[in-house]
Amino acid sequence: MSFQAQADFNRLDPDHGTLSFGGIEPSTFLEPDADVRAELCVRLTPRYADSTRDVRVRYSLNGAAAAPVVVVQGGISAGRDVVATAGGGPGWWSGIAGPGRALDTRRCRVLSIDWLELADLGDAPAVDSADQADAIAAVLDALGVRRIRAYVGSSYGAMVGLAFAARHPQRLDHLVAIAGAHRAHPLSVALRNIQREIVRLGARLGDADAGLDLARRLAMTTYRGEREFAERCADAPVLEGGRFRFAEEEWLKAAGSSFVRRFDGARYLALSESIDLHRVEPEAVQVPTTLIGISTDRVVPLSDLCDLQRRCGAAASLHVIDSRYGHDAFLKEETQISALLSEAFASIGAA
Amino acid sequence: MSFQAQADFNRLDPDHGTLSFGGIEPSTFLEPDADVRAELCVRLTPRYADSTRDVRVRYSLNGAAAAPVVVVQGGISAGRDVVATAGGGPGWWSGIAGPGRALDTRRCRVLSIDWLELADLGDAPAVDSADQADAIAAVLDALGVRRIRAYVGSSYGAMVGLAFAARHPQRLDHLVAIAGAHRAHPLSVALRNIQREIVRLGARLGDADAGLDLARRLAMTTYRGEREFAERCADAPVLEGGRFRFAEEEWLKAAGSSFVRRFDGARYLALSESIDLHRVEPEAVQVPTTLIGISTDRVVPLSDLCDLQRRCGAAASLHVIDSRYGHDAFLKEETQISALLSEAFASIGAA
């Protein structure tokens, strides 16, 4: 089956065209050919709430009109701007998704949402990966897309992909989960718990930005490779103004302060906790699945991906990327990821 | 050579008996047979200061009178109370050092100091591992011990041992360095830098204890094993009072609060930074050396110990302990450590 043959599944569905989207005009309906960056209101029942509510979801849709849809989701700090566009900037995965890339927007449409955060869900005490999965399904409903060719998720996006496959198996042909498993590893849970406590400490004592900055620095140490640290930070510390400066600190400081400019504490707390709450029974994933792990990933150990592969409810293959970059290899190793994506799509007849 | 044959090196040296120890009466001199827990004043020139000063050093000496001396030093939070004694409590290594143990205090005397901290050094901007090594050498001078049978150091104690061997090669027969290398790994430097920034954040914003608590929680995640976390924290989080409680958090909280009761921020800052400043050229270690690494150690990667072994200036053997406990295996794996110590001592003719 080619991408083209699949396209008829993804046309606008007139049955859905008359739905109310919580009062927001689904103007994007009228422009299926264009790249879209818009907002919808969908009805959701969050996992940790007991009633249905209207939730605004920001999404983007980029690619050839009426082509099959591929949902792409990244880590907690990645938004809907996957592909480079005029309206959405450079795109966080533009080396992998775009015209002529492995995820070729001349042959498919890339759909992505901005992660829901706690404020989006009203009175729910937490945002679950299942809520994000349901939001994506609701956006597909709203856009009249019955079935997607693939869901490609990295990090938290992979966790949400597993939840999506478990909850909406009829909505996708194939799942690609990169550097994400059916649960967060307890050591990673511990490290994120400390990150959240740092954010709370800063907020409680009156310097929320300092807390968020330090929490991000800590997260960075988990995202990157051990060898990468050794190579980047070979220089001995320098004594300046009575205090030693370490190369490691300078690198982390830059990462922390740039994060503070583009993120906020409440969003960080909700999405970080959402990773730790994530739990999907591998047996419930009854969709053909490609799992991609990273040799040096200290956030998602390969042992958890092996466990997931073994227990998956449908055929699942596990591939390992060899990288110096640790967890962030899903952003850095464009060549290896592209090759694996092309292989996965070839195996489902979409090459 | 047996322990006994070595004893004459370690008798009180009358040449030293008349030295002034900065005005403190070296009363311990008069009781060489007893277990000693005392304080000395020694003259030191700290590495990052430009003048000599008197420094108080707290030490303990436990074991058979006139037996060969073995210096034992642990991590930054371990003090001089190595062996279980009436005056010093249970001893942090009492399963390995004590009567009938691998480090048998019926056949040797265990000497240990409390680590120097910044306040001990006057105007120096930092405490170096070389300063600790020089303090140990000065205590040996004061006690009239020309040469020790072995220096056995773990974690920071191993780093100081390497500095001691490099600076005072004529003072020891053998070095045993457990879970410590010639430098701190940059990833560990990064993580300790964040710990210190958390301590500073708490202090700056008015809750120093909260900062120290969180820093220790972070340190704990590096000290323990990945699998150990997975086994201890298998339970799903529980929603209590509108907030999820994670098993990981409960474990870390207990570790953090008990640490705050026995440590203080200034000491933590100085000793943590001292680890990161530590640098010894392996080639400068010209003393027979036994290196012991831990399979799951995420603070001191085996690759650094391999590098150290290869470059060591004298014969060095590297042994690897298989453990689930990570870096803290030096405290937990008493059987494996004891066997390796017995082997090391046998190889130098002391069994």
XYZ file of C-alpha atoms in Angstrom:
702
model
C 0.000 0.000 0.000
C 1.423 3.385 -0.938
C 0.897 6.666 0.832
C -1.334 7.670 -2.065
C -3.532 4.606 -1.756
C -4.071 5.454 1.866
C -5.101 9.020 1.188
C -8.808 8.341 0.964
C -8.881 7.470 4.649
C -7.702 10.915 5.458
C -10.048 13.087 3.486
C -12.371 15.380 5.277
C -15.250 13.354 6.619
C -18.588 15.100 6.041
C -20.037 13.317 9.066
C -17.665 15.277 11.242
C -18.042 18.588 9.461
C -21.148 19.513 11.379
C -19.773 18.792 14.841
C -19.550 21.629 17.268
C -16.015 22.237 18.448
C -16.882 24.015 21.655
C -17.808 27.238 19.961
C -14.556 27.654 18.054
C -14.991 27.930 14.338
C -13.065 25.103 12.690
C -11.942 27.385 9.912
C -9.113 25.039 9.044
C -11.704 22.697 7.661
C -12.132 24.988 4.789
C -8.456 24.967 3.818
C -7.330 21.353 3.768
C -4.600 22.078 1.240
C -2.741 24.680 3.228
C -0.258 24.335 6.048
C -2.347 24.935 9.132
C -1.380 26.271 12.556
C -4.553 26.659 14.552
C -6.520 25.916 17.677
C -9.519 23.683 18.255
C -11.809 23.059 21.175
C -12.442 19.378 21.837
C -14.339 17.455 24.502
C -12.223 15.344 26.857
C -12.628 13.406 30.089
C -9.181 13.630 31.700
C -7.976 10.484 33.350
C -7.739 12.089 36.774
C -11.013 14.008 36.575
C -14.537 12.653 36.725
C -16.297 14.729 34.130
C -16.082 15.758 30.497
C -14.926 19.260 29.622
C -14.039 21.439 26.652
C -10.314 21.685 26.113
C -8.458 23.947 23.700
C -5.812 22.171 21.657
C -3.249 23.970 19.518
C -2.131 21.956 16.522
C -0.275 22.204 13.256
C -0.775 20.282 10.024
C 1.848 20.481 7.301
C 2.154 18.691 4.010
C 0.552 17.685 0.761
C -3.202 18.174 0.600
C -5.194 14.996 1.193
C -2.021 12.951 1.779
C -1.972 10.401 4.600
C -1.492 11.876 8.043
C 1.462 11.081 10.283
C 1.265 12.354 13.849
C 4.642 13.501 15.181
C 5.191 14.366 18.849
C 8.400 15.166 20.722
C 9.574 15.693 24.284
C 7.844 17.788 26.933
C 9.573 20.947 25.787
C 8.856 20.388 22.084
C 5.737 21.939 20.632
C 3.678 21.469 17.511
C 6.242 23.119 15.228
C 7.838 19.934 13.926
C 8.477 21.013 10.347
C 10.121 24.258 9.276
C 7.376 26.698 8.214
C 6.958 30.409 7.750
C 4.483 30.598 10.633
C 6.070 28.138 13.045
C 9.755 28.854 12.701
C 12.573 26.402 12.044
C 10.795 23.282 13.377
C 12.382 21.072 16.015
C 12.627 18.023 13.698
C 13.139 19.745 10.355
C 16.053 17.477 9.453
C 13.745 14.467 9.621
C 10.326 15.838 8.683
C 9.842 18.167 5.719
C 9.971 18.252 1.925
C 12.261 15.457 0.753
C 12.991 14.277 4.283
C 12.371 10.783 5.684
C 8.968 12.060 6.763
C 8.347 13.651 3.384
C 5.732 16.364 3.565
C 5.348 16.123 -0.221
C 3.832 12.681 0.390
C 2.296 12.908 3.857
C 0.853 15.482 6.196
C 2.518 15.921 9.574
C 0.087 16.614 12.393
C 1.247 17.683 15.845
C -0.264 19.263 18.944
C 1.133 21.399 21.727
C 1.035 19.325 24.902
C -1.871 19.982 27.198
C -0.849 21.313 30.576
C -2.695 21.375 33.881
C -4.354 24.739 33.274
C -5.967 23.281 30.143
C -7.780 20.573 32.088
C -9.682 22.600 34.673
C -9.817 20.853 38.039
C -7.788 17.721 37.225
C -4.889 17.152 39.649
C -2.577 15.877 36.899
C -2.237 15.511 33.133
C -1.873 11.940 31.982
C -0.287 10.679 28.786
C -3.748 9.221 28.074
C -5.190 12.747 28.093
C -2.691 13.836 25.453
C -3.536 10.730 23.392
C -7.253 11.468 23.653
C -6.648 15.079 22.663
C -4.857 13.916 19.519
C -7.718 11.527 18.728
C -10.205 14.364 19.244
C -8.227 16.620 16.891
C -8.274 13.844 14.293
C -12.041 13.639 14.741
C -12.356 17.355 14.304
C -10.251 17.289 11.151
C -12.171 14.325 9.788
C -9.143 12.030 9.789
C -10.342 8.531 10.606
C -7.023 6.778 10.503
C -3.404 7.879 10.399
C -0.616 6.144 8.565
C 1.696 6.319 11.556
C 2.272 7.927 14.898
C 5.961 8.817 15.385
C 6.760 9.885 18.933
C 10.007 10.637 20.722
C 10.591 10.766 24.487
C 7.302 11.861 26.126
C 5.839 11.759 22.617
C 6.656 8.047 22.484
C 4.889 7.489 25.791
C 1.827 9.309 24.484
C 2.093 7.218 21.306
C 1.901 4.028 23.324
C -1.141 5.409 25.150
C -2.654 6.418 21.785
C -2.096 2.943 20.319
C -3.539 1.268 23.427
C -6.630 3.526 23.551
C -7.287 4.150 19.851
C -5.894 1.134 17.985
C -8.289 1.610 15.096
C -6.845 5.072 14.434
C -3.350 4.106 13.255
C -1.522 1.647 11.003
C 1.832 1.801 12.736
C 3.486 3.182 15.848
C 7.089 4.361 15.995
C 8.233 4.981 19.580
C 11.697 6.549 19.980
C 13.357 6.744 23.396
C 10.157 6.197 25.315
C 8.688 3.174 27.065
C 5.545 1.896 28.761
C 6.672 3.405 32.046
C 9.214 5.883 33.337
C 12.217 4.193 34.887
C 12.277 4.703 38.686
C 15.721 6.309 38.613
C 14.438 8.813 36.066
C 11.319 9.319 38.178
C 13.575 10.118 41.129
C 15.567 12.652 39.113
C 12.462 14.356 37.760
C 10.940 14.417 41.219
C 14.012 16.356 42.383
C 13.690 18.681 39.385
C 10.107 19.457 40.418
C 11.153 19.985 44.032
C 13.767 22.493 42.842
C 11.088 24.347 40.858
C 8.840 24.347 43.942
C 11.694 25.494 46.200
C 12.419 28.467 43.959
C 8.733 29.360 43.707
C 8.151 29.003 47.462
C 11.148 31.163 48.343
C 10.449 33.877 45.791
C 12.717 33.144 42.828
C 10.763 30.872 40.509
C 13.070 31.531 37.570
C 16.135 30.400 39.520
C 14.343 27.183 40.432
C 13.275 26.491 36.862
C 16.782 27.274 35.609
C 18.407 24.797 38.014
C 15.802 22.135 37.312
C 16.515 22.410 33.609
C 20.247 22.143 34.232
C 19.606 18.917 36.094
C 17.380 17.637 33.290
C 20.152 18.455 30.808
C 22.581 16.178 32.644
C 20.149 13.318 32.075
C 19.467 14.172 28.431
C 23.060 14.176 27.239
C 25.741 11.502 26.913
C 28.392 10.695 29.485
C 31.095 10.691 26.818
C 29.711 13.922 25.398
C 30.256 15.576 28.803
C 33.786 14.194 28.934
C 34.593 15.564 25.476
C 32.946 18.961 25.930
C 34.278 19.640 29.405
C 37.896 18.510 29.332
C 39.237 21.878 30.512
C 40.339 22.291 34.116
C 38.347 24.753 36.238
C 39.486 28.361 36.393
C 39.680 30.467 39.540
C 37.899 33.781 38.926
C 37.046 36.312 41.596
C 37.668 33.835 44.387
C 35.478 31.129 42.889
C 36.247 28.251 40.578
C 34.390 28.152 37.271
C 33.844 24.761 35.713
C 33.247 24.185 32.005
C 30.313 21.959 32.976
C 28.660 24.824 34.836
C 29.002 27.239 31.926
C 27.362 24.782 29.549
C 24.496 24.007 31.919
C 23.940 27.681 32.800
C 23.426 28.539 29.158
C 20.895 25.718 28.826
C 19.060 26.741 31.992
C 18.724 30.415 31.216
C 17.553 29.866 27.643
C 14.927 27.448 28.962
C 13.597 29.979 31.484
C 12.947 32.400 28.615
C 10.713 29.932 26.770
C 9.036 27.840 29.470
C 7.250 28.345 32.765
C 7.232 26.479 36.041
C 3.607 25.335 36.048
C 3.943 23.793 32.613
C 7.188 22.116 33.620
C 5.673 20.662 36.796
C 2.660 19.230 34.971
C 4.504 17.687 32.044
C 7.375 16.353 34.133
C 4.890 14.664 36.450
C 2.941 13.373 33.477
C 6.021 11.425 32.388
C 6.274 9.867 35.828
C 2.590 8.955 35.978
C 2.686 7.341 32.521
C 1.846 3.648 32.562
C 0.676 1.576 29.606
C 0.416 -2.195 29.672
C 2.590 -3.333 26.756
C 0.069 -6.121 26.055
C -2.544 -3.434 25.378
C -0.523 -2.080 22.442
C -2.081 -4.113 19.639
C -0.692 -2.130 16.731
C 2.451 -3.004 14.723
C 5.222 -1.118 16.458
C 8.785 -0.014 15.780
C 10.744 0.744 18.944
C 13.945 2.775 18.722
C 16.316 2.958 21.662
C 19.585 4.825 22.146
C 22.733 3.061 23.321
C 23.704 5.849 25.742
C 20.237 6.903 26.926
C 20.268 7.400 30.703
C 16.623 8.484 30.842
C 15.152 5.433 29.116
C 17.338 2.353 29.665
C 17.376 -0.231 26.892
C 16.268 -2.853 29.428
C 12.862 -1.160 29.621
C 12.577 -1.107 25.820
C 13.498 -4.808 25.689
C 10.772 -5.502 28.222
C 8.304 -3.475 26.152
C 9.305 -5.220 22.929
C 8.914 -8.668 24.480
C 5.491 -7.938 25.966
C 4.001 -5.875 23.146
C 0.498 -6.963 22.098
C 1.401 -6.882 18.386
C 4.529 -7.416 16.320
C 7.197 -5.050 17.625
C 10.792 -4.626 16.486
C 13.474 -2.955 18.571
C 16.317 -0.995 16.949
C 19.197 0.612 18.824
C 20.898 3.807 17.698
C 24.556 4.056 18.619
C 25.189 7.625 19.689
C 27.326 9.767 21.973
C 24.387 12.109 22.647
C 22.360 10.121 25.173
C 18.590 10.651 25.268
C 18.859 13.704 23.013
C 20.024 11.461 20.156
C 16.386 11.588 18.987
C 17.110 15.207 18.083
C 20.729 14.788 17.019
C 21.052 11.544 15.068
C 19.064 12.604 12.019
C 20.725 10.157 9.644
C 20.165 7.089 11.790
C 16.593 8.066 12.702
C 15.751 8.873 9.082
C 17.061 5.492 7.934
C 15.003 3.672 10.560
C 11.877 5.654 9.722
C 12.306 4.925 6.010
C 12.730 1.253 6.848
C 9.633 1.237 9.063
C 7.543 2.935 6.379
C 8.855 0.552 3.725
C 7.777 -2.376 5.887
C 4.217 -1.030 6.018
C 4.204 -0.505 2.272
C 4.484 3.249 2.320
C 7.949 3.697 0.879
C 56.762 -9.459 54.969
C 54.148 -9.840 57.692
C 52.296 -7.092 59.480
C 54.423 -7.844 62.525
C 57.706 -7.458 60.648
C 56.589 -4.027 59.588
C 55.791 -2.886 63.102
C 59.135 -1.275 63.832
C 58.454 1.347 61.182
C 55.449 2.469 63.113
C 56.737 2.868 66.618
C 56.723 6.282 68.139
C 59.664 8.196 66.802
C 61.453 10.083 69.580
C 62.642 12.655 67.060
C 59.073 13.759 66.645
C 58.099 13.636 70.282
C 59.427 17.100 70.936
C 57.758 18.804 68.021
C 55.320 21.553 68.759
C 51.886 20.784 67.395
C 50.623 24.314 67.298
C 50.174 24.553 71.031
C 47.946 21.498 71.390
C 49.295 18.920 73.782
C 49.833 15.685 71.864
C 48.567 13.674 74.797
C 47.888 10.711 72.560
C 51.597 10.245 72.304
C 51.622 9.021 75.820
C 49.067 6.291 75.207
C 50.130 4.445 72.064
C 48.338 1.279 73.167
C 44.881 2.722 73.508
C 42.282 3.517 70.891
C 42.674 7.215 70.314
C 40.161 9.805 69.176
C 41.838 13.168 69.379
C 42.807 16.409 67.669
C 46.163 17.712 66.515
C 47.392 20.977 65.159
C 49.651 20.625 62.138
C 51.323 23.070 59.778
C 50.067 23.059 56.204
C 50.417 25.126 53.058
C 47.100 24.627 51.298
C 47.296 24.223 47.562
C 45.182 27.295 46.876
C 46.800 29.520 49.492
C 50.239 31.082 49.446
C 51.332 30.673 53.023
C 51.733 28.084 55.722
C 49.251 27.944 58.572
C 48.332 25.869 61.624
C 45.413 23.578 60.936
C 43.525 21.458 63.463
C 42.986 17.861 62.369
C 40.683 15.438 64.170
C 41.806 11.847 63.859
C 41.242 8.409 65.293
C 43.647 5.512 65.685
C 42.316 2.086 66.535
C 44.050 -1.263 66.862
C 46.881 -3.250 68.350
C 49.637 -1.196 69.944
C 52.696 -0.714 67.742
C 51.100 -2.657 64.873
C 51.533 -1.349 61.323
C 49.291 1.555 60.456
C 46.709 1.453 57.694
C 45.075 4.756 56.800
C 41.389 4.378 55.922
C 39.353 7.233 54.426
C 35.816 7.231 53.050
C 33.497 9.550 51.163
C 32.955 13.229 51.869
C 30.243 12.481 54.422
C 32.271 9.785 56.224
C 34.341 10.845 59.208
C 37.195 9.366 61.159
C 35.002 6.771 62.889
C 35.822 3.852 60.625
C 35.866 1.078 63.221
C 33.178 0.453 65.850
C 34.373 1.895 69.172
C 32.857 3.003 72.445
C 33.853 6.605 71.809
C 33.179 6.812 68.073
C 29.978 4.845 67.657
C 29.238 2.021 65.237
C 31.898 2.946 62.634
C 31.009 3.442 58.989
C 33.136 0.483 57.775
C 32.864 -1.804 60.796
C 32.046 -4.817 58.605
C 35.407 -4.474 56.895
C 37.666 -2.916 59.551
C 37.735 -4.192 63.133
C 38.793 -7.168 65.214
C 38.819 -10.262 62.990
C 37.768 -8.299 59.897
C 39.678 -8.026 56.615
C 41.350 -4.942 58.064
C 42.047 -6.708 61.341
C 42.616 -4.264 64.181
C 44.239 -7.078 66.170
C 47.066 -6.926 63.602
C 47.073 -3.344 62.384
C 46.102 0.083 63.542
C 43.513 1.964 61.532
C 44.184 5.678 61.295
C 41.634 8.094 59.873
C 41.020 11.843 59.883
C 37.909 13.969 59.610
C 38.115 15.790 56.285
C 39.338 19.346 56.427
C 36.792 21.886 55.318
C 37.181 25.453 54.121
C 36.894 26.988 57.583
C 39.917 24.919 58.661
C 42.164 26.496 56.039
C 41.772 30.172 56.800
C 41.751 32.289 53.653
C 42.090 29.529 51.028
C 39.366 29.690 48.362
C 39.067 25.891 48.153
C 40.148 22.659 49.818
C 42.118 20.380 47.560
C 42.552 16.629 47.823
C 46.271 17.445 48.141
C 45.519 19.401 51.329
C 43.797 16.376 52.849
C 46.741 14.187 51.805
C 49.200 16.616 53.384
C 47.115 16.739 56.559
C 47.302 12.945 56.808
C 51.065 13.054 56.275
C 51.350 15.728 58.963
C 49.331 13.612 61.396
C 51.639 10.691 60.651
C 54.586 12.974 61.407
C 53.004 14.044 64.655
C 52.350 10.458 65.661
C 55.853 9.427 64.682
C 54.692 7.062 61.954
C 57.237 7.166 59.145
C 55.595 4.723 56.812
C 52.204 3.079 56.642
C 51.498 -0.418 55.434
C 48.658 0.732 53.227
C 46.296 3.544 52.456
C 42.783 2.262 51.760
C 40.480 4.953 50.427
C 36.971 4.875 49.024
C 35.262 7.521 46.891
C 36.760 10.907 47.859
C 39.060 8.929 50.154
C 40.432 7.144 47.091
C 41.101 10.478 45.390
C 42.950 11.700 48.457
C 44.837 8.398 48.480
C 46.050 9.007 44.949
C 47.153 12.501 45.957
C 48.852 11.030 49.029
C 50.716 8.432 46.959
C 51.764 11.051 44.413
C 52.951 13.557 47.050
C 54.295 11.239 49.740
C 55.381 8.043 47.973
C 57.925 7.239 50.678
C 55.141 7.100 53.288
C 53.266 4.013 52.102
C 53.831 0.460 50.871
C 50.567 0.087 48.991
C 47.562 2.067 47.868
C 44.060 0.653 47.595
C 41.715 3.033 45.787
C 38.055 2.021 45.713
C 35.560 3.859 43.504
C 37.766 6.882 43.015
C 39.995 8.010 40.165
C 42.609 10.576 39.208
C 39.919 13.046 38.238
C 36.202 13.526 38.687
C 34.246 12.571 35.582
C 32.760 15.668 33.897
C 29.210 14.302 34.122
C 29.682 13.846 37.866
C 31.217 17.319 38.064
C 28.090 18.673 36.373
C 25.813 16.894 38.826
C 27.768 18.057 41.861
C 27.845 21.587 40.484
C 24.045 21.499 40.415
C 23.990 20.130 43.968
C 26.088 23.077 45.108
C 23.867 25.516 43.228
C 20.842 24.039 45.017
C 22.575 24.537 48.379
C 23.391 28.131 47.404
C 19.823 28.746 46.180
C 18.376 27.597 49.498
C 20.878 29.668 51.474
C 20.368 32.761 49.322
C 16.591 32.592 49.593
C 16.485 31.882 53.312
C 16.002 28.128 53.660
C 19.473 26.609 53.757
C 18.209 23.314 55.160
C 15.791 22.826 52.270
C 18.624 23.408 49.817
C 20.943 20.966 51.549
C 18.151 18.398 51.754
C 17.443 18.586 48.017
C 21.136 18.537 47.126
C 21.582 15.363 49.132
C 18.576 13.783 47.418
C 20.226 14.481 44.098
C 23.525 13.064 45.340
C 21.671 9.922 46.458
C 20.403 9.310 42.931
C 24.016 9.190 41.785
C 25.230 7.006 44.641
C 22.773 4.151 44.183
C 22.169 1.590 41.472
C 19.723 1.917 38.603
C 18.416 -1.597 39.222
C 18.216 -0.888 42.932
C 15.870 2.027 42.188
C 13.785 -0.196 39.956
C 13.475 -2.860 42.639
C 12.820 -0.510 45.550
C 10.357 1.726 43.761
C 8.130 -0.627 41.815
C 4.907 0.702 43.375
C 2.697 3.033 41.381
C 2.297 6.578 42.743
C -0.591 7.300 45.111
C -2.844 10.362 44.974
C -3.014 11.932 48.451
C -4.498 15.305 49.238
C -4.562 16.338 45.601
C -0.918 15.424 44.980
C 0.730 12.247 43.768
C 3.255 10.620 46.070
C 6.006 8.590 44.446
C 7.935 5.811 46.206
C 11.132 7.376 44.845
C 10.337 10.663 46.574
C 9.686 9.036 49.929
C 13.035 7.238 49.844
C 14.964 10.343 48.825
C 13.162 12.534 51.376
C 14.245 10.268 54.200
C 17.851 10.404 52.973
C 17.760 14.195 52.611
C 16.317 14.987 56.002
C 18.653 12.662 57.900
C 21.591 14.279 56.103
C 20.508 17.786 57.105
C 20.626 16.720 60.761
C 24.274 15.652 60.537
C 25.878 17.951 57.958
C 25.983 21.619 57.092
C 25.977 23.538 53.863
C 29.435 25.111 54.087
C 31.074 21.735 54.666
C 29.094 20.236 51.807
C 30.070 23.028 49.408
C 33.774 22.727 50.216
C 34.039 18.944 50.049
C 31.839 18.602 46.984
C 33.963 21.170 45.154
C 37.126 19.466 46.384
C 36.067 16.332 44.505
C 35.616 18.349 41.336
C 38.972 20.125 41.683
C 40.817 16.843 42.261
C 43.422 16.102 39.622
C 46.367 13.729 39.970
C 48.563 12.659 37.090
C 48.344 8.851 37.114
C 52.013 8.725 36.103
C 52.867 10.478 39.368
C 51.468 7.567 41.405
C 54.647 5.534 41.824
C 53.406 3.187 44.524
C 52.016 -0.325 43.976
C 48.279 0.174 43.645
C 45.112 -1.877 43.778
C 42.179 -0.194 42.041
C 38.662 -1.402 42.755
C 35.766 -0.330 40.580
C 32.057 -1.057 40.753
C 30.157 -2.413 37.767
C 27.154 -0.121 38.325
C 28.959 2.997 39.564
C 27.493 6.097 37.874
C 29.747 8.507 39.787
C 33.065 6.925 38.785
C 32.798 5.161 35.422
C 35.003 2.130 34.892
C 36.469 3.809 31.820
C 38.217 6.339 34.086
C 39.596 3.548 36.281
C 40.867 1.723 33.191
C 42.588 4.918 32.118
C 44.114 5.307 35.577
C 45.267 1.665 35.664
C 46.895 1.929 32.246
C 48.734 5.148 33.062
C 49.695 4.444 36.673
C 53.368 5.107 37.480
C 53.761 1.782 39.301
C 52.219 -1.669 39.044
C 48.460 -1.293 39.354
C 45.755 -3.947 39.191
C 42.104 -3.182 38.530
C 39.335 -5.309 40.049
C 35.630 -4.850 39.399
C 32.952 -5.560 41.975
C 29.647 -6.713 40.545
C 26.922 -5.017 42.538
C 23.380 -3.670 42.296
C 24.255 -0.796 44.657
C 26.126 1.586 42.369
C 28.786 3.836 43.883
C 27.641 2.958 47.415
C 28.817 -0.625 46.878
C 31.971 0.435 48.733
C 29.752 0.559 51.818
C 27.446 -2.337 50.939
C 29.532 -5.106 49.390
C 31.477 -6.065 52.485
C 32.201 -9.619 51.368
C 33.613 -8.663 47.977
C 35.620 -5.733 49.343
C 36.988 -7.837 52.197
C 38.105 -10.554 49.802
C 39.867 -8.023 47.583
C 41.555 -6.341 50.546
C 42.753 -9.703 51.865
C 44.095 -10.503 48.415
C 45.859 -7.140 48.156
C 47.440 -7.535 51.571
C 48.502 -11.096 50.766
C 50.194 -9.842 47.613
C 52.263 -7.399 49.670
C 53.098 -10.140 52.161
C 50.852 -8.945 54.935
C 48.285 -11.747 55.080
